[in-house]
Coordinates of C-alpha atoms in Angstrom, one line a residue:
M1 CA 48.5 -50.5 -7.4
I2 CA 50.6 -49.0 -10.2
T3 CA 53.0 -51.2 -12.1
R4 CA 56.2 -50.0 -13.7
R5 CA 54.7 -50.6 -17.1
L6 CA 51.6 -48.7 -16.3
F7 CA 53.7 -45.9 -14.6
A8 CA 55.7 -45.5 -17.9
A9 CA 52.5 -45.5 -19.9
L10 CA 51.1 -42.7 -17.7
A11 CA 54.2 -40.7 -18.3
V12 CA 53.7 -41.0 -22.0
T13 CA 50.1 -40.0 -21.6
A14 CA 51.1 -37.0 -19.6
A15 CA 53.6 -36.0 -22.3
A16 CA 50.8 -36.0 -24.8
L17 CA 49.1 -33.3 -22.7
V18 CA 52.0 -30.9 -23.1
T19 CA 50.9 -27.7 -24.8
A20 CA 54.4 -26.3 -25.3
A21 CA 55.6 -27.4 -28.7
C22 CA 59.0 -25.7 -28.6
G23 CA 62.0 -26.6 -26.5
S24 CA 63.6 -24.4 -23.9
G25 CA 66.6 -23.5 -26.0
G26 CA 68.7 -26.4 -27.4
D27 CA 71.9 -24.4 -26.9
N28 CA 73.4 -25.1 -23.5
N29 CA 75.3 -21.8 -23.9
Q30 CA 72.2 -19.7 -24.4
G31 CA 72.9 -16.2 -22.9
V32 CA 76.5 -17.1 -22.0
N33 CA 79.1 -14.9 -23.8
A34 CA 82.5 -16.3 -24.9
D35 CA 84.2 -14.7 -21.9
G36 CA 81.8 -16.4 -19.5
S37 CA 79.7 -13.3 -18.7
I38 CA 75.9 -13.6 -19.2
D39 CA 73.5 -11.7 -21.3
L40 CA 70.0 -12.2 -19.9
S41 CA 68.5 -10.5 -23.0
K42 CA 69.4 -13.6 -24.9
V43 CA 67.6 -15.9 -22.4
T44 CA 64.1 -17.2 -22.9
L45 CA 62.6 -19.1 -20.0
H46 CA 59.7 -21.4 -20.7
I47 CA 57.3 -21.5 -17.8
G48 CA 54.6 -24.1 -17.0
D49 CA 51.5 -22.5 -15.4
Q50 CA 48.2 -23.8 -14.1
K51 CA 45.0 -22.3 -12.9
G52 CA 45.7 -23.0 -9.3
Q53 CA 48.8 -20.7 -9.3
A54 CA 48.1 -18.3 -12.2
L55 CA 51.7 -17.2 -12.3
Q56 CA 51.5 -15.3 -15.5
A57 CA 48.5 -13.3 -14.2
L58 CA 50.1 -12.9 -10.8
L59 CA 53.2 -11.2 -12.3
E60 CA 51.1 -9.0 -14.6
V61 CA 48.7 -7.8 -12.0
S62 CA 51.3 -7.2 -9.3
G63 CA 53.6 -5.4 -11.8
Q64 CA 56.4 -7.8 -11.2
D65 CA 56.7 -8.5 -15.0
A66 CA 57.9 -4.9 -15.6
G67 CA 61.5 -4.6 -16.8
L68 CA 62.2 -8.3 -17.2
P69 CA 65.8 -8.6 -18.6
Y70 CA 64.9 -11.9 -20.2
K71 CA 61.9 -13.3 -22.1
L72 CA 59.2 -15.5 -20.7
E73 CA 57.1 -17.9 -22.8
W74 CA 54.1 -19.5 -21.0
S75 CA 52.3 -22.8 -21.4
Q76 CA 49.1 -23.7 -19.5
F77 CA 48.6 -27.1 -18.0
T78 CA 45.7 -28.8 -16.1
A79 CA 47.8 -29.9 -13.1
G80 CA 51.3 -30.4 -11.8
P81 CA 52.2 -33.8 -13.3
P82 CA 52.1 -32.8 -16.9
I83 CA 54.1 -29.7 -16.1
L84 CA 56.9 -31.9 -14.8
E85 CA 56.6 -34.3 -17.7
A86 CA 57.2 -31.3 -20.0
T87 CA 60.1 -30.2 -17.8
N88 CA 61.7 -33.6 -18.1
A89 CA 61.2 -33.4 -21.9
G90 CA 62.9 -30.0 -22.0
S91 CA 59.9 -27.9 -23.2
V92 CA 59.5 -26.3 -19.8
D93 CA 62.3 -24.7 -17.7
L94 CA 60.3 -23.9 -14.5
G95 CA 56.9 -24.7 -13.1
G96 CA 55.0 -24.5 -9.9
V97 CA 53.5 -27.7 -8.5
G98 CA 52.2 -29.2 -5.2
D99 CA 53.9 -31.8 -3.1
A100 CA 53.1 -35.0 -5.0
P101 CA 54.1 -34.2 -8.6
P102 CA 57.9 -34.1 -7.8
V103 CA 57.6 -37.5 -6.2
F104 CA 56.0 -39.1 -9.3
A105 CA 58.6 -37.3 -11.5
A106 CA 61.4 -38.6 -9.3
A107 CA 60.0 -42.1 -9.4
A108 CA 60.1 -41.8 -13.2
K109 CA 63.8 -40.7 -13.0
S110 CA 62.9 -37.3 -14.5
R111 CA 65.5 -34.6 -15.1
I112 CA 64.1 -32.2 -12.6
K113 CA 65.1 -30.4 -9.3
I114 CA 63.0 -28.8 -6.7
V115 CA 64.5 -25.3 -6.3
A116 CA 62.0 -23.3 -4.1
A117 CA 59.2 -23.9 -1.6
Y118 CA 56.4 -21.9 0.0
D119 CA 53.6 -22.7 2.4
S120 CA 50.4 -22.4 0.5
G121 CA 47.9 -23.0 3.4
Y122 CA 45.8 -25.9 4.6
A123 CA 42.3 -24.8 3.6
G124 CA 42.9 -24.7 -0.1
N125 CA 43.3 -28.5 -0.2
A126 CA 40.0 -30.4 0.4
I127 CA 37.9 -33.5 -0.1
L128 CA 34.5 -32.3 -1.3
V129 CA 31.1 -34.0 -1.2
P130 CA 27.8 -33.0 -2.7
P131 CA 25.5 -31.0 -0.4
N132 CA 23.1 -33.9 0.3
S133 CA 25.8 -36.5 0.7
D134 CA 25.6 -39.2 3.3
I135 CA 29.4 -39.0 3.8
K136 CA 29.8 -37.2 7.1
D137 CA 33.2 -38.5 8.2
P138 CA 36.4 -39.6 6.4
K139 CA 35.7 -43.2 7.5
D140 CA 32.6 -43.0 5.4
L141 CA 34.8 -42.9 2.2
R142 CA 35.1 -46.7 2.3
G143 CA 33.8 -48.2 -0.9
K144 CA 33.1 -44.8 -2.4
K145 CA 34.1 -43.5 -5.9
I146 CA 36.5 -40.6 -5.3
A147 CA 37.7 -38.3 -8.1
V148 CA 41.4 -37.2 -8.0
A149 CA 44.1 -36.2 -10.4
Q150 CA 46.7 -38.8 -10.3
G151 CA 50.1 -37.7 -9.0
S152 CA 48.7 -34.3 -7.9
S153 CA 48.9 -32.8 -4.4
A154 CA 45.2 -33.9 -4.0
H155 CA 46.4 -37.5 -4.5
Y156 CA 48.6 -37.2 -1.5
H157 CA 46.0 -35.4 0.6
L158 CA 43.6 -38.2 -0.2
L159 CA 46.2 -40.9 0.7
S160 CA 47.0 -39.2 4.0
V161 CA 43.3 -38.9 4.9
L162 CA 42.7 -42.5 4.2
N163 CA 45.8 -43.6 6.1
K164 CA 45.0 -41.6 9.2
N165 CA 41.4 -42.9 9.2
G166 CA 42.3 -46.6 9.0
L167 CA 41.7 -46.9 5.2
T168 CA 43.8 -47.7 2.2
F169 CA 43.4 -47.1 -1.5
S170 CA 42.1 -50.6 -1.9
D171 CA 39.2 -49.6 0.3
I172 CA 38.0 -46.9 -2.2
Q173 CA 37.3 -46.7 -5.9
P174 CA 39.7 -44.0 -7.1
Q175 CA 38.6 -42.3 -10.3
Y176 CA 41.6 -40.6 -11.9
L177 CA 40.2 -37.5 -13.5
Q178 CA 41.5 -34.0 -14.3
P179 CA 39.6 -31.1 -12.5
A180 CA 37.2 -30.2 -15.2
D181 CA 36.0 -33.8 -15.6
A182 CA 36.0 -34.4 -11.9
L183 CA 33.8 -31.4 -11.3
A184 CA 31.3 -32.6 -13.9
A185 CA 31.4 -36.1 -12.3
L186 CA 30.7 -34.8 -8.9
S187 CA 27.9 -32.6 -10.0
T188 CA 26.2 -35.4 -11.9
G189 CA 26.6 -38.0 -9.2
R190 CA 29.1 -40.2 -11.1
V191 CA 31.5 -39.9 -8.1
D192 CA 30.8 -39.6 -4.4
A193 CA 33.6 -37.3 -3.5
W194 CA 36.4 -35.2 -5.0
A195 CA 39.9 -34.5 -3.8
V196 CA 41.3 -31.3 -5.2
W197 CA 43.0 -27.9 -4.6
D198 CA 42.1 -24.2 -4.9
P199 CA 40.6 -22.5 -6.9
Y200 CA 38.6 -25.7 -7.7
V201 CA 37.7 -26.1 -4.0
A202 CA 36.4 -22.6 -3.9
Q203 CA 34.5 -23.1 -7.1
A204 CA 32.8 -26.2 -5.8
Q205 CA 32.0 -24.5 -2.5
K206 CA 30.4 -21.6 -4.3
A207 CA 28.3 -24.2 -6.2
G208 CA 27.1 -25.6 -2.9
D209 CA 29.4 -28.6 -2.4
K210 CA 30.7 -29.2 1.1
V211 CA 34.2 -29.7 2.5
L212 CA 34.4 -33.1 4.2
V213 CA 38.0 -32.4 5.3
D214 CA 40.7 -30.0 4.4
G215 CA 44.4 -30.3 4.7
T216 CA 44.7 -29.5 8.4
G217 CA 46.4 -32.3 10.3
Y218 CA 47.0 -34.3 7.1
I219 CA 49.6 -32.5 5.1
K220 CA 52.5 -30.0 5.3
P221 CA 51.0 -27.5 2.8
D222 CA 54.1 -26.8 0.8
S223 CA 54.1 -26.0 -2.9
F224 CA 57.2 -26.1 -5.0
F225 CA 58.9 -24.6 -7.9
V226 CA 60.7 -27.2 -10.0
A227 CA 63.3 -26.6 -12.7
G228 CA 64.7 -28.7 -15.4
T229 CA 68.3 -29.8 -14.9
K230 CA 69.3 -28.5 -18.4
A231 CA 68.1 -25.0 -17.5
L232 CA 69.9 -25.2 -14.1
D233 CA 73.1 -26.3 -15.8
N234 CA 73.2 -23.1 -17.9
K235 CA 74.7 -20.1 -16.1
A236 CA 72.4 -17.6 -17.8
S237 CA 69.1 -19.4 -17.5
S238 CA 70.0 -20.3 -13.9
A239 CA 70.5 -16.6 -13.2
A240 CA 67.1 -15.8 -14.9
I241 CA 65.4 -18.4 -12.7
R242 CA 66.9 -16.8 -9.6
D243 CA 65.5 -13.4 -10.7
L244 CA 62.1 -14.9 -11.5
L245 CA 61.7 -16.7 -8.2
L246 CA 62.3 -13.3 -6.4
R247 CA 59.7 -11.7 -8.6
I248 CA 57.2 -14.4 -7.9
Q249 CA 57.9 -14.1 -4.2
R250 CA 57.3 -10.4 -4.2
A251 CA 54.2 -10.8 -6.4
Q252 CA 52.7 -13.3 -4.0
S253 CA 53.4 -11.0 -1.0
W254 CA 51.7 -8.2 -3.0
V255 CA 48.6 -10.4 -3.6
K256 CA 48.2 -11.0 0.1
D257 CA 48.0 -7.3 0.8
H258 CA 45.8 -6.6 -2.3
Q259 CA 43.3 -9.5 -2.3
E260 CA 40.3 -7.7 -3.8
Q261 CA 42.4 -6.0 -6.5
W262 CA 43.9 -9.3 -7.3
A263 CA 40.5 -11.0 -7.5
K264 CA 39.1 -8.4 -9.8
Q265 CA 41.9 -8.0 -12.2
S266 CA 43.0 -11.7 -12.4
S267 CA 39.5 -12.9 -13.1
D268 CA 39.6 -10.9 -16.4
I269 CA 42.8 -12.7 -17.3
T270 CA 42.2 -16.2 -16.0
G271 CA 38.5 -16.5 -16.4
V272 CA 38.1 -17.6 -12.8
P273 CA 35.2 -15.7 -11.2
Y274 CA 35.9 -12.9 -8.8
D275 CA 34.2 -14.5 -5.8
V276 CA 36.0 -17.8 -6.4
T277 CA 39.4 -16.1 -6.7
L278 CA 38.7 -14.0 -3.6
L279 CA 37.8 -17.0 -1.5
A280 CA 40.9 -18.9 -2.6
V281 CA 43.3 -16.0 -2.0
Q282 CA 41.8 -15.2 1.4
R283 CA 42.9 -18.6 2.7
A284 CA 46.2 -18.8 0.8
T285 CA 49.4 -18.4 2.8
Y286 CA 52.2 -17.7 0.3
A287 CA 54.9 -18.0 2.9
H288 CA 58.2 -18.6 1.1
H289 CA 60.9 -20.4 3.0
P290 CA 64.2 -22.2 2.4
L291 CA 64.5 -25.8 1.2
D292 CA 65.6 -26.7 4.7
D293 CA 65.9 -30.1 6.5
A294 CA 62.3 -30.0 7.7
T295 CA 61.0 -29.3 4.2
I296 CA 63.0 -32.0 2.7
T297 CA 62.1 -34.5 5.4
A298 CA 58.4 -33.7 4.9
E299 CA 58.7 -34.2 1.2
Q300 CA 60.5 -37.5 1.8
Q301 CA 57.5 -38.6 3.9
V302 CA 55.3 -37.9 0.9
A303 CA 57.5 -40.1 -1.3
D304 CA 57.5 -42.8 1.3
A305 CA 53.7 -42.8 1.6
F306 CA 53.3 -43.3 -2.1
S307 CA 55.9 -46.0 -2.2
D308 CA 54.4 -47.8 0.8
A309 CA 51.0 -47.7 -0.9
K310 CA 52.6 -49.1 -4.1
L311 CA 51.3 -46.1 -6.0
I312 CA 54.8 -45.5 -7.4
P313 CA 57.4 -48.1 -8.3
G314 CA 60.2 -48.5 -5.8
K315 CA 61.6 -46.0 -3.3
V316 CA 62.6 -42.4 -4.0
N317 CA 65.4 -40.5 -2.3
I318 CA 64.0 -37.0 -2.5
K319 CA 67.4 -35.4 -1.7
D320 CA 68.6 -36.5 -5.2
F321 CA 66.0 -34.1 -6.6
I322 CA 66.6 -31.0 -4.5
D323 CA 68.8 -28.1 -5.5
T324 CA 69.3 -25.6 -2.7
R325 CA 71.3 -23.0 -4.6
Y326 CA 68.5 -20.4 -4.3
N327 CA 68.2 -20.7 -0.5
D328 CA 70.5 -17.7 -0.2
R329 CA 67.5 -15.5 -1.1
F330 CA 66.6 -15.8 2.6
N331 CA 70.0 -14.7 3.9
S332 CA 69.7 -11.0 3.3

């Protein structure tokens, strides 16, 4: 159970992880001329990136970073929750996250909006166990120490697996660890299982760990792009975000058709080995779709599950944290 006081303390801790020191333009009129026209050359978007998405590398390798009419500044994060804490603080304008981070941010009344969605695939989400583990079925997780990043997409995947197998969080010993620490804990036997996402799933598989269960039947595998309300309220930065979302969409489509090229070139940029990157991209979906009623309903179910499990304080109305202005990308 997470109390309101602990929830607030965790938010402060997440803020301390923020690597971006500078804000995303204190001027609400950045890039907006006196006559109301916009000048994208005066806009700088601050983007939160993480290893699981590698947005900076994705734009570079696909060539979608060519001819940008605005500037991009990048900050790297360990997972989605600290990206959204930085977004709320104003040091990040846009970031890519899984399904759970927006719920935790919404519960903390953060100044964020979900602005885009894509299906990232089921197999890249998994609960892993060591090769000689006696855990053969999700029901065997009872009483076990399970590593998971709090507030991450893996957190919801784990919660869903437990719920659908007659277990609750009180039936396990959750170990809230970031991926690097969780990998070390699994490899040294300090935890019995690890809930995580790609490319960490692929990395663990290459090291010999086994997938107990993936996301199939447990989650709607949507990932989201989340923007700060301050950036969205600015006419110029909002236009830049629209352009960037289109570039990301084209870049991810390119990656699906050039998997080996992506794996080779991105490994030099991200440091993730070629074989790990290739395995991860081979099962990724990258199917962009509108923020439609079905998507919003599914995300509300994520919020309700965390609320019912008392893992967030109170209820969250996810519609209050949705901005559909970019849905018109799919009308043409």
